[in-house]
């Protein structure tokens, strides 16, 4: 069991591929990783790997003649050679070392329950990051997700709360818990997730608005009752600050309809 990957996990690794490639993604669904082979192990096994399919209409079944540093065998019996493998399957709170002899209240996901000041059910014990479960009433556009960014925010806030408690002072909820926001890069595309970007907890009472320019940008907006509740921005859209303000301010956008994502309208200036 390890921690969530931070922004610098790849430092010291050579991430250059064996050959030039474009931004093409192949997805294998309904399967799991069965086994991973190092180069010599794969040679001894005498198994055959497949080249990655060139497109959806040409599912290649020929043998891959490349020699790769590592190979992955899937439960659908397919084997692919890779430069390296990144396993990203989520985080489970590792609270077991702290439970013996203590009476912590646990959340449904197994994390230590913390209140709005990161305080656990035991006196003078605080928790933050992957091992805690946020048990306060959250903002309508914030949710806990075990990411390094959120763990860092919780750590800062927990330290602030502990310092305030030691001085007998009160402290307000940190602004970072008003709106869920995460920025990363995926296949060299900028990815911004805001608010209820996947309509988490909104039920069926919501609608999605999309704008997509192939090879350049993808914009998805989650709307509820004319208000923006979340968004996914991929590429250099320059919309993140504007959408952040629209979600936080809960501006009524019902009169704009689908024109809200019209690329000919400069939203940044319009809602400035």
PDB file of C-alpha atoms in Angstrom:
ATOM      1  CA  UNK A   1       0.000   0.000   0.000  1.00  0.00           C
ATOM      2  CA  UNK A   2       1.430   3.335  -1.050  1.00  0.00           C
ATOM      3  CA  UNK A   3       0.465   6.980  -1.246  1.00  0.00           C
ATOM      4  CA  UNK A   4      -1.190   8.815  -4.114  1.00  0.00           C
ATOM      5  CA  UNK A   5       1.184   9.897  -6.899  1.00  0.00           C
ATOM      6  CA  UNK A   6       2.418  13.449  -6.502  1.00  0.00           C
ATOM      7  CA  UNK A   7       3.447  15.835  -9.291  1.00  0.00           C
ATOM      8  CA  UNK A   8       7.112  14.785  -9.178  1.00  0.00           C
ATOM      9  CA  UNK A   9       6.763  10.982  -9.155  1.00  0.00           C
ATOM     10  CA  UNK A  10       8.470  10.633 -12.538  1.00  0.00           C
ATOM     11  CA  UNK A  11      11.623  12.572 -11.666  1.00  0.00           C
ATOM     12  CA  UNK A  12      14.687  10.422 -12.187  1.00  0.00           C
ATOM     13  CA  UNK A  13      12.857   8.220 -14.708  1.00  0.00           C
ATOM     14  CA  UNK A  14      13.586   8.240 -18.430  1.00  0.00           C
ATOM     15  CA  UNK A  15      10.119   8.678 -19.966  1.00  0.00           C
ATOM     16  CA  UNK A  16      11.304   8.849 -23.562  1.00  0.00           C
ATOM     17  CA  UNK A  17       9.581   6.230 -25.713  1.00  0.00           C
ATOM     18  CA  UNK A  18      11.441   3.753 -27.924  1.00  0.00           C
ATOM     19  CA  UNK A  19      10.266   5.600 -31.026  1.00  0.00           C
ATOM     20  CA  UNK A  20       8.353   8.665 -32.147  1.00  0.00           C
ATOM     21  CA  UNK A  21       4.594   8.492 -31.654  1.00  0.00           C
ATOM     22  CA  UNK A  22       1.530  10.701 -31.858  1.00  0.00           C
ATOM     23  CA  UNK A  23      -1.206  11.175 -29.278  1.00  0.00           C
ATOM     24  CA  UNK A  24      -3.149   7.980 -29.970  1.00  0.00           C
ATOM     25  CA  UNK A  25      -4.858   5.992 -27.236  1.00  0.00           C
ATOM     26  CA  UNK A  26      -5.844   2.328 -27.307  1.00  0.00           C
ATOM     27  CA  UNK A  27      -8.233   1.148 -24.593  1.00  0.00           C
ATOM     28  CA  UNK A  28      -8.798  -2.462 -23.533  1.00  0.00           C
ATOM     29  CA  UNK A  29     -12.114  -2.758 -21.699  1.00  0.00           C
ATOM     30  CA  UNK A  30     -13.640  -5.466 -19.476  1.00  0.00           C
ATOM     31  CA  UNK A  31     -10.281  -6.855 -18.372  1.00  0.00           C
ATOM     32  CA  UNK A  32      -7.618  -6.606 -15.669  1.00  0.00           C
ATOM     33  CA  UNK A  33      -3.871  -7.041 -15.451  1.00  0.00           C
ATOM     34  CA  UNK A  34      -3.143 -10.753 -15.099  1.00  0.00           C
ATOM     35  CA  UNK A  35       0.660 -10.718 -15.001  1.00  0.00           C
ATOM     36  CA  UNK A  36       3.631  -8.441 -15.654  1.00  0.00           C
ATOM     37  CA  UNK A  37       6.830  -9.779 -17.234  1.00  0.00           C
ATOM     38  CA  UNK A  38      10.291  -8.270 -17.325  1.00  0.00           C
ATOM     39  CA  UNK A  39      12.104  -8.608 -20.635  1.00  0.00           C
ATOM     40  CA  UNK A  40      14.050 -11.775 -19.719  1.00  0.00           C
ATOM     41  CA  UNK A  41      11.015 -13.408 -18.054  1.00  0.00           C
ATOM     42  CA  UNK A  42       8.962 -12.821 -21.176  1.00  0.00           C
ATOM     43  CA  UNK A  43      11.678 -14.293 -23.406  1.00  0.00           C
ATOM     44  CA  UNK A  44      11.790 -17.469 -21.286  1.00  0.00           C
ATOM     45  CA  UNK A  45       7.981 -17.781 -21.295  1.00  0.00           C
ATOM     46  CA  UNK A  46       8.048 -17.966 -25.135  1.00  0.00           C
ATOM     47  CA  UNK A  47       4.741 -16.122 -25.262  1.00  0.00           C
ATOM     48  CA  UNK A  48       3.899 -13.691 -28.058  1.00  0.00           C
ATOM     49  CA  UNK A  49       2.890 -10.054 -27.685  1.00  0.00           C
ATOM     50  CA  UNK A  50       0.633  -8.003 -29.948  1.00  0.00           C
ATOM     51  CA  UNK A  51       1.373  -4.623 -31.526  1.00  0.00           C
ATOM     52  CA  UNK A  52      -1.046  -1.874 -30.557  1.00  0.00           C
ATOM     53  CA  UNK A  53      -3.936  -1.661 -33.066  1.00  0.00           C
ATOM     54  CA  UNK A  54      -3.647   1.238 -35.486  1.00  0.00           C
ATOM     55  CA  UNK A  55      -7.364   2.064 -35.390  1.00  0.00           C
ATOM     56  CA  UNK A  56     -10.698   0.600 -34.284  1.00  0.00           C
ATOM     57  CA  UNK A  57     -11.411  -0.962 -37.685  1.00  0.00           C
ATOM     58  CA  UNK A  58      -8.076  -2.773 -37.849  1.00  0.00           C
ATOM     59  CA  UNK A  59      -7.703  -4.846 -34.701  1.00  0.00           C
ATOM     60  CA  UNK A  60      -4.269  -6.281 -35.315  1.00  0.00           C
ATOM     61  CA  UNK A  61      -3.642  -9.931 -34.389  1.00  0.00           C
ATOM     62  CA  UNK A  62      -0.106 -10.228 -35.755  1.00  0.00           C
ATOM     63  CA  UNK A  63       2.910 -10.765 -33.516  1.00  0.00           C
ATOM     64  CA  UNK A  64       4.814  -7.746 -32.242  1.00  0.00           C
ATOM     65  CA  UNK A  65       8.450  -7.939 -33.354  1.00  0.00           C
ATOM     66  CA  UNK A  66       9.618  -5.140 -31.031  1.00  0.00           C
ATOM     67  CA  UNK A  67      11.627  -5.969 -27.908  1.00  0.00           C
ATOM     68  CA  UNK A  68      10.204  -4.092 -24.900  1.00  0.00           C
ATOM     69  CA  UNK A  69      11.535  -3.515 -21.364  1.00  0.00           C
ATOM     70  CA  UNK A  70       8.306  -4.859 -19.816  1.00  0.00           C
ATOM     71  CA  UNK A  71       5.236  -6.787 -20.936  1.00  0.00           C
ATOM     72  CA  UNK A  72       1.705  -6.864 -19.536  1.00  0.00           C
ATOM     73  CA  UNK A  73      -0.647  -9.836 -19.871  1.00  0.00           C
ATOM     74  CA  UNK A  74      -4.374  -9.088 -19.543  1.00  0.00           C
ATOM     75  CA  UNK A  75      -7.213 -11.362 -18.455  1.00  0.00           C
ATOM     76  CA  UNK A  76      -8.577 -11.220 -22.020  1.00  0.00           C
ATOM     77  CA  UNK A  77      -5.420 -13.202 -23.019  1.00  0.00           C
ATOM     78  CA  UNK A  78      -3.853 -10.256 -24.864  1.00  0.00           C
ATOM     79  CA  UNK A  79      -0.218  -9.344 -24.192  1.00  0.00           C
ATOM     80  CA  UNK A  80       1.366  -5.978 -24.975  1.00  0.00           C
ATOM     81  CA  UNK A  81       4.935  -4.770 -24.731  1.00  0.00           C
ATOM     82  CA  UNK A  82       5.488  -1.413 -23.033  1.00  0.00           C
ATOM     83  CA  UNK A  83       8.185   1.143 -22.245  1.00  0.00           C
ATOM     84  CA  UNK A  84       6.853   1.321 -18.687  1.00  0.00           C
ATOM     85  CA  UNK A  85       3.630   0.672 -16.770  1.00  0.00           C
ATOM     86  CA  UNK A  86       1.807   3.143 -14.529  1.00  0.00           C
ATOM     87  CA  UNK A  87      -0.764   1.586 -12.202  1.00  0.00           C
ATOM     88  CA  UNK A  88      -3.429   4.105 -11.130  1.00  0.00           C
ATOM     89  CA  UNK A  89      -6.342   2.347  -9.445  1.00  0.00           C
ATOM     90  CA  UNK A  90      -7.292   4.660  -6.591  1.00  0.00           C
ATOM     91  CA  UNK A  91      -6.345   4.927  -2.941  1.00  0.00           C
ATOM     92  CA  UNK A  92      -7.521   2.905   0.072  1.00  0.00           C
ATOM     93  CA  UNK A  93      -7.115   4.593   3.494  1.00  0.00           C
ATOM     94  CA  UNK A  94      -4.333   2.773   5.351  1.00  0.00           C
ATOM     95  CA  UNK A  95      -5.676   3.293   8.891  1.00  0.00           C
ATOM     96  CA  UNK A  96      -4.889  -0.146  10.340  1.00  0.00           C
ATOM     97  CA  UNK A  97      -1.669   0.884  12.153  1.00  0.00           C
ATOM     98  CA  UNK A  98      -3.656   3.458  14.161  1.00  0.00           C
ATOM     99  CA  UNK A  99      -6.735   1.419  15.088  1.00  0.00           C
ATOM    100  CA  UNK A 100      -5.286  -1.033  17.630  1.00  0.00           C
ATOM    101  CA  UNK A 101      -6.068   0.204  21.134  1.00  0.00           C
ATOM    102  CA  UNK A 102      -7.876   3.295  19.863  1.00  0.00           C
ATOM    103  CA  UNK A 103     -11.557   4.013  19.283  1.00  0.00           C
ATOM    104  CA  UNK A 104     -11.641   6.125  16.138  1.00  0.00           C
ATOM    105  CA  UNK A 105     -14.910   6.748  14.314  1.00  0.00           C
ATOM    106  CA  UNK A 106     -14.510   5.465  10.744  1.00  0.00           C
ATOM    107  CA  UNK A 107     -16.208   6.557   7.542  1.00  0.00           C
ATOM    108  CA  UNK A 108     -17.874   4.158   5.112  1.00  0.00           C
ATOM    109  CA  UNK A 109     -14.679   4.112   3.032  1.00  0.00           C
ATOM    110  CA  UNK A 110     -12.568   3.120   6.061  1.00  0.00           C
ATOM    111  CA  UNK A 111     -10.962   6.510   6.657  1.00  0.00           C
ATOM    112  CA  UNK A 112     -10.765   8.279  10.011  1.00  0.00           C
ATOM    113  CA  UNK A 113     -13.761  10.604  10.302  1.00  0.00           C
ATOM    114  CA  UNK A 114     -12.749  14.253  10.667  1.00  0.00           C
ATOM    115  CA  UNK A 115     -14.887  17.325  11.348  1.00  0.00           C
ATOM    116  CA  UNK A 116     -14.653  20.763   9.745  1.00  0.00           C
ATOM    117  CA  UNK A 117     -11.394  21.386  11.642  1.00  0.00           C
ATOM    118  CA  UNK A 118      -9.739  18.078  10.644  1.00  0.00           C
ATOM    119  CA  UNK A 119     -10.261  16.774  14.198  1.00  0.00           C
ATOM    120  CA  UNK A 120     -10.894  13.041  14.653  1.00  0.00           C
ATOM    121  CA  UNK A 121     -13.212  11.495  17.239  1.00  0.00           C
ATOM    122  CA  UNK A 122     -10.286  11.348  19.729  1.00  0.00           C
ATOM    123  CA  UNK A 123      -9.221  14.414  21.653  1.00  0.00           C
ATOM    124  CA  UNK A 124      -6.227  16.304  20.220  1.00  0.00           C
ATOM    125  CA  UNK A 125      -5.842  13.877  17.313  1.00  0.00           C
ATOM    126  CA  UNK A 126      -6.077  15.283  13.782  1.00  0.00           C
ATOM    127  CA  UNK A 127      -5.992  13.554  10.407  1.00  0.00           C
ATOM    128  CA  UNK A 128      -5.524  14.770   6.838  1.00  0.00           C
ATOM    129  CA  UNK A 129      -5.075  13.436   3.342  1.00  0.00           C
ATOM    130  CA  UNK A 130      -5.658   9.884   2.136  1.00  0.00           C
ATOM    131  CA  UNK A 131      -6.353   8.349   5.555  1.00  0.00           C
ATOM    132  CA  UNK A 132      -9.165  10.700   6.595  1.00  0.00           C
ATOM    133  CA  UNK A 133     -12.831  10.896   5.601  1.00  0.00           C
ATOM    134  CA  UNK A 134     -14.354  14.373   5.419  1.00  0.00           C
ATOM    135  CA  UNK A 135     -17.460  14.153   7.636  1.00  0.00           C
ATOM    136  CA  UNK A 136     -18.581  17.761   7.669  1.00  0.00           C
ATOM    137  CA  UNK A 137     -21.424  19.046   5.488  1.00  0.00           C
ATOM    138  CA  UNK A 138     -19.519  19.929   2.311  1.00  0.00           C
ATOM    139  CA  UNK A 139     -20.052  22.753  -0.139  1.00  0.00           C
ATOM    140  CA  UNK A 140     -22.507  21.773  -2.937  1.00  0.00           C
ATOM    141  CA  UNK A 141     -19.637  21.874  -5.449  1.00  0.00           C
ATOM    142  CA  UNK A 142     -16.898  20.148  -3.430  1.00  0.00           C
ATOM    143  CA  UNK A 143     -16.237  16.460  -2.823  1.00  0.00           C
ATOM    144  CA  UNK A 144     -13.383  14.532  -1.290  1.00  0.00           C
ATOM    145  CA  UNK A 145     -11.101  12.759  -3.716  1.00  0.00           C
ATOM    146  CA  UNK A 146      -7.844  11.178  -2.628  1.00  0.00           C
ATOM    147  CA  UNK A 147      -5.475  13.204  -4.797  1.00  0.00           C
ATOM    148  CA  UNK A 148      -2.096  14.646  -3.798  1.00  0.00           C
ATOM    149  CA  UNK A 149      -3.425  18.184  -4.325  1.00  0.00           C
ATOM    150  CA  UNK A 150      -6.279  17.694  -1.873  1.00  0.00           C
ATOM    151  CA  UNK A 151      -4.030  15.894   0.626  1.00  0.00           C
ATOM    152  CA  UNK A 152      -1.680  18.894   0.596  1.00  0.00           C
ATOM    153  CA  UNK A 153      -4.581  21.312   1.114  1.00  0.00           C
ATOM    154  CA  UNK A 154      -5.857  19.221   4.024  1.00  0.00           C
ATOM    155  CA  UNK A 155      -2.382  19.080   5.553  1.00  0.00           C
ATOM    156  CA  UNK A 156      -2.017  22.870   5.426  1.00  0.00           C
ATOM    157  CA  UNK A 157      -5.485  23.367   6.885  1.00  0.00           C
ATOM    158  CA  UNK A 158      -4.948  20.758   9.633  1.00  0.00           C
ATOM    159  CA  UNK A 159      -1.749  22.550  10.705  1.00  0.00           C
ATOM    160  CA  UNK A 160      -3.644  25.845  10.790  1.00  0.00           C
ATOM    161  CA  UNK A 161      -6.410  24.276  12.913  1.00  0.00           C
ATOM    162  CA  UNK A 162      -3.921  22.750  15.357  1.00  0.00           C
ATOM    163  CA  UNK A 163      -2.103  26.061  15.762  1.00  0.00           C
ATOM    164  CA  UNK A 164      -5.387  27.895  16.357  1.00  0.00           C
ATOM    165  CA  UNK A 165      -6.533  25.285  18.913  1.00  0.00           C
ATOM    166  CA  UNK A 166      -3.280  25.551  20.862  1.00  0.00           C
ATOM    167  CA  UNK A 167      -3.806  29.326  21.099  1.00  0.00           C
ATOM    168  CA  UNK A 168      -7.469  28.991  21.996  1.00  0.00           C
ATOM    169  CA  UNK A 169      -8.510  30.763  18.801  1.00  0.00           C
ATOM    170  CA  UNK A 170     -11.166  29.899  16.229  1.00  0.00           C
ATOM    171  CA  UNK A 171     -10.501  29.408  12.519  1.00  0.00           C
ATOM    172  CA  UNK A 172     -12.753  29.469   9.456  1.00  0.00           C
ATOM    173  CA  UNK A 173     -13.064  26.703   6.885  1.00  0.00           C
ATOM    174  CA  UNK A 174     -10.319  27.033   4.290  1.00  0.00           C
ATOM    175  CA  UNK A 175     -11.410  28.454   0.913  1.00  0.00           C
ATOM    176  CA  UNK A 176      -9.918  25.442  -0.907  1.00  0.00           C
ATOM    177  CA  UNK A 177     -12.901  23.389   0.313  1.00  0.00           C
ATOM    178  CA  UNK A 178     -15.447  25.694  -1.369  1.00  0.00           C
ATOM    179  CA  UNK A 179     -14.903  24.263  -4.854  1.00  0.00           C
ATOM    180  CA  UNK A 180     -13.367  20.996  -6.018  1.00  0.00           C
ATOM    181  CA  UNK A 181     -10.591  21.767  -8.494  1.00  0.00           C
ATOM    182  CA  UNK A 182      -7.809  19.625  -9.922  1.00  0.00           C
ATOM    183  CA  UNK A 183      -5.370  20.434 -12.716  1.00  0.00           C
ATOM    184  CA  UNK A 184      -3.144  17.867 -14.382  1.00  0.00           C
ATOM    185  CA  UNK A 185      -1.750  16.831 -17.766  1.00  0.00           C
ATOM    186  CA  UNK A 186      -2.752  13.722 -19.673  1.00  0.00           C
ATOM    187  CA  UNK A 187      -0.985  12.781 -22.909  1.00  0.00           C
ATOM    188  CA  UNK A 188       0.391  16.338 -22.873  1.00  0.00           C
ATOM    189  CA  UNK A 189      -3.091  17.863 -22.813  1.00  0.00           C
ATOM    190  CA  UNK A 190      -3.979  20.218 -19.982  1.00  0.00           C
ATOM    191  CA  UNK A 191      -6.873  18.760 -17.965  1.00  0.00           C
ATOM    192  CA  UNK A 192      -8.947  20.829 -15.527  1.00  0.00           C
ATOM    193  CA  UNK A 193     -11.694  19.288 -13.357  1.00  0.00           C
ATOM    194  CA  UNK A 194     -14.049  21.656 -11.550  1.00  0.00           C
ATOM    195  CA  UNK A 195     -16.913  21.126  -9.106  1.00  0.00           C
ATOM    196  CA  UNK A 196     -19.261  18.222  -9.796  1.00  0.00           C
ATOM    197  CA  UNK A 197     -17.451  17.545 -13.065  1.00  0.00           C
ATOM    198  CA  UNK A 198     -18.991  14.077 -13.378  1.00  0.00           C
ATOM    199  CA  UNK A 199     -22.390  15.092 -11.932  1.00  0.00           C
ATOM    200  CA  UNK A 200     -21.482  13.410  -8.619  1.00  0.00           C
ATOM    201  CA  UNK A 201     -24.547  13.259  -6.391  1.00  0.00           C
ATOM    202  CA  UNK A 202     -26.757  15.262  -8.750  1.00  0.00           C
ATOM    203  CA  UNK A 203     -28.954  12.319  -9.719  1.00  0.00           C
ATOM    204  CA  UNK A 204     -30.784  12.565 -13.042  1.00  0.00           C
ATOM    205  CA  UNK A 205     -31.754  16.201 -12.535  1.00  0.00           C
ATOM    206  CA  UNK A 206     -28.972  17.697 -14.607  1.00  0.00           C
ATOM    207  CA  UNK A 207     -27.900  18.254 -18.200  1.00  0.00           C
ATOM    208  CA  UNK A 208     -24.584  18.217 -20.026  1.00  0.00           C
ATOM    209  CA  UNK A 209     -23.320  20.705 -22.563  1.00  0.00           C
ATOM    210  CA  UNK A 210     -20.394  19.812 -24.820  1.00  0.00           C
ATOM    211  CA  UNK A 211     -17.975  21.542 -27.135  1.00  0.00           C
ATOM    212  CA  UNK A 212     -15.256  19.621 -28.922  1.00  0.00           C
ATOM    213  CA  UNK A 213     -12.632  20.678 -31.442  1.00  0.00           C
ATOM    214  CA  UNK A 214     -10.799  17.561 -32.616  1.00  0.00           C
ATOM    215  CA  UNK A 215      -7.158  17.536 -31.608  1.00  0.00           C
ATOM    216  CA  UNK A 216      -7.432  20.872 -29.775  1.00  0.00           C
ATOM    217  CA  UNK A 217      -9.990  21.035 -26.987  1.00  0.00           C
ATOM    218  CA  UNK A 218     -12.858  19.307 -25.192  1.00  0.00           C
ATOM    219  CA  UNK A 219     -15.258  21.222 -22.948  1.00  0.00           C
ATOM    220  CA  UNK A 220     -17.994  19.568 -20.875  1.00  0.00           C
ATOM    221  CA  UNK A 221     -20.244  21.566 -18.567  1.00  0.00           C
ATOM    222  CA  UNK A 222     -22.640  20.106 -15.973  1.00  0.00           C
ATOM    223  CA  UNK A 223     -25.747  22.265 -15.510  1.00  0.00           C
ATOM    224  CA  UNK A 224     -28.540  22.030 -12.940  1.00  0.00           C
ATOM    225  CA  UNK A 225     -31.495  24.417 -12.742  1.00  0.00           C
ATOM    226  CA  UNK A 226     -29.691  26.865 -14.996  1.00  0.00           C
ATOM    227  CA  UNK A 227     -26.607  26.924 -12.767  1.00  0.00           C
ATOM    228  CA  UNK A 228     -23.169  25.565 -13.625  1.00  0.00           C
ATOM    229  CA  UNK A 229     -22.251  22.785 -11.183  1.00  0.00           C
ATOM    230  CA  UNK A 230     -19.101  21.376 -12.752  1.00  0.00           C
ATOM    231  CA  UNK A 231     -16.883  21.264 -15.808  1.00  0.00           C
ATOM    232  CA  UNK A 232     -14.189  19.256 -17.582  1.00  0.00           C
ATOM    233  CA  UNK A 233     -11.719  21.256 -19.667  1.00  0.00           C
ATOM    234  CA  UNK A 234      -9.148  19.502 -21.855  1.00  0.00           C
ATOM    235  CA  UNK A 235      -6.676  21.501 -23.890  1.00  0.00           C
ATOM    236  CA  UNK A 236      -5.808  25.193 -23.775  1.00  0.00           C
ATOM    237  CA  UNK A 237      -9.392  26.446 -23.387  1.00  0.00           C
ATOM    238  CA  UNK A 238      -8.614  29.490 -21.177  1.00  0.00           C
ATOM    239  CA  UNK A 239     -12.022  28.952 -19.560  1.00  0.00           C
ATOM    240  CA  UNK A 240     -11.010  27.617 -16.141  1.00  0.00           C
ATOM    241  CA  UNK A 241     -11.047  30.930 -14.269  1.00  0.00           C
ATOM    242  CA  UNK A 242     -14.348  32.015 -15.802  1.00  0.00           C
ATOM    243  CA  UNK A 243     -16.010  28.667 -15.097  1.00  0.00           C
ATOM    244  CA  UNK A 244     -14.611  28.629 -11.563  1.00  0.00           C
ATOM    245  CA  UNK A 245     -16.304  31.970 -10.877  1.00  0.00           C
ATOM    246  CA  UNK A 246     -19.579  30.894 -12.515  1.00  0.00           C
ATOM    247  CA  UNK A 247     -19.694  27.738 -10.374  1.00  0.00           C
ATOM    248  CA  UNK A 248     -18.843  29.571  -7.151  1.00  0.00           C
ATOM    249  CA  UNK A 249     -21.243  32.452  -7.791  1.00  0.00           C
ATOM    250  CA  UNK A 250     -24.040  30.125  -8.994  1.00  0.00           C
ATOM    251  CA  UNK A 251     -25.001  32.655 -11.657  1.00  0.00           C
ATOM    252  CA  UNK A 252     -28.312  31.901 -13.410  1.00  0.00           C
ATOM    253  CA  UNK A 253     -27.261  30.981 -16.961  1.00  0.00           C
ATOM    254  CA  UNK A 254     -30.583  29.550 -18.157  1.00  0.00           C
ATOM    255  CA  UNK A 255     -31.187  32.435 -20.580  1.00  0.00           C
ATOM    256  CA  UNK A 256     -28.013  31.648 -22.540  1.00  0.00           C
ATOM    257  CA  UNK A 257     -28.839  28.038 -23.382  1.00  0.00           C
ATOM    258  CA  UNK A 258     -26.345  26.329 -25.681  1.00  0.00           C
ATOM    259  CA  UNK A 259     -24.869  29.720 -26.632  1.00  0.00           C
ATOM    260  CA  UNK A 260     -22.929  29.466 -23.392  1.00  0.00           C
ATOM    261  CA  UNK A 261     -20.334  27.332 -25.187  1.00  0.00           C
ATOM    262  CA  UNK A 262     -20.413  29.192 -28.490  1.00  0.00           C
ATOM    263  CA  UNK A 263     -16.716  29.544 -29.470  1.00  0.00           C
ATOM    264  CA  UNK A 264     -17.519  32.908 -31.096  1.00  0.00           C
ATOM    265  CA  UNK A 265     -18.533  34.390 -27.729  1.00  0.00           C
ATOM    266  CA  UNK A 266     -15.743  35.565 -25.442  1.00  0.00           C
ATOM    267  CA  UNK A 267     -17.074  34.289 -22.116  1.00  0.00           C
ATOM    268  CA  UNK A 268     -14.129  35.669 -20.170  1.00  0.00           C
ATOM    269  CA  UNK A 269     -14.923  39.261 -21.180  1.00  0.00           C
ATOM    270  CA  UNK A 270     -18.697  38.753 -21.017  1.00  0.00           C
ATOM    271  CA  UNK A 271     -18.712  37.600 -17.388  1.00  0.00           C
ATOM    272  CA  UNK A 272     -15.822  39.778 -16.226  1.00  0.00           C
TER     273      UNK A 272
END
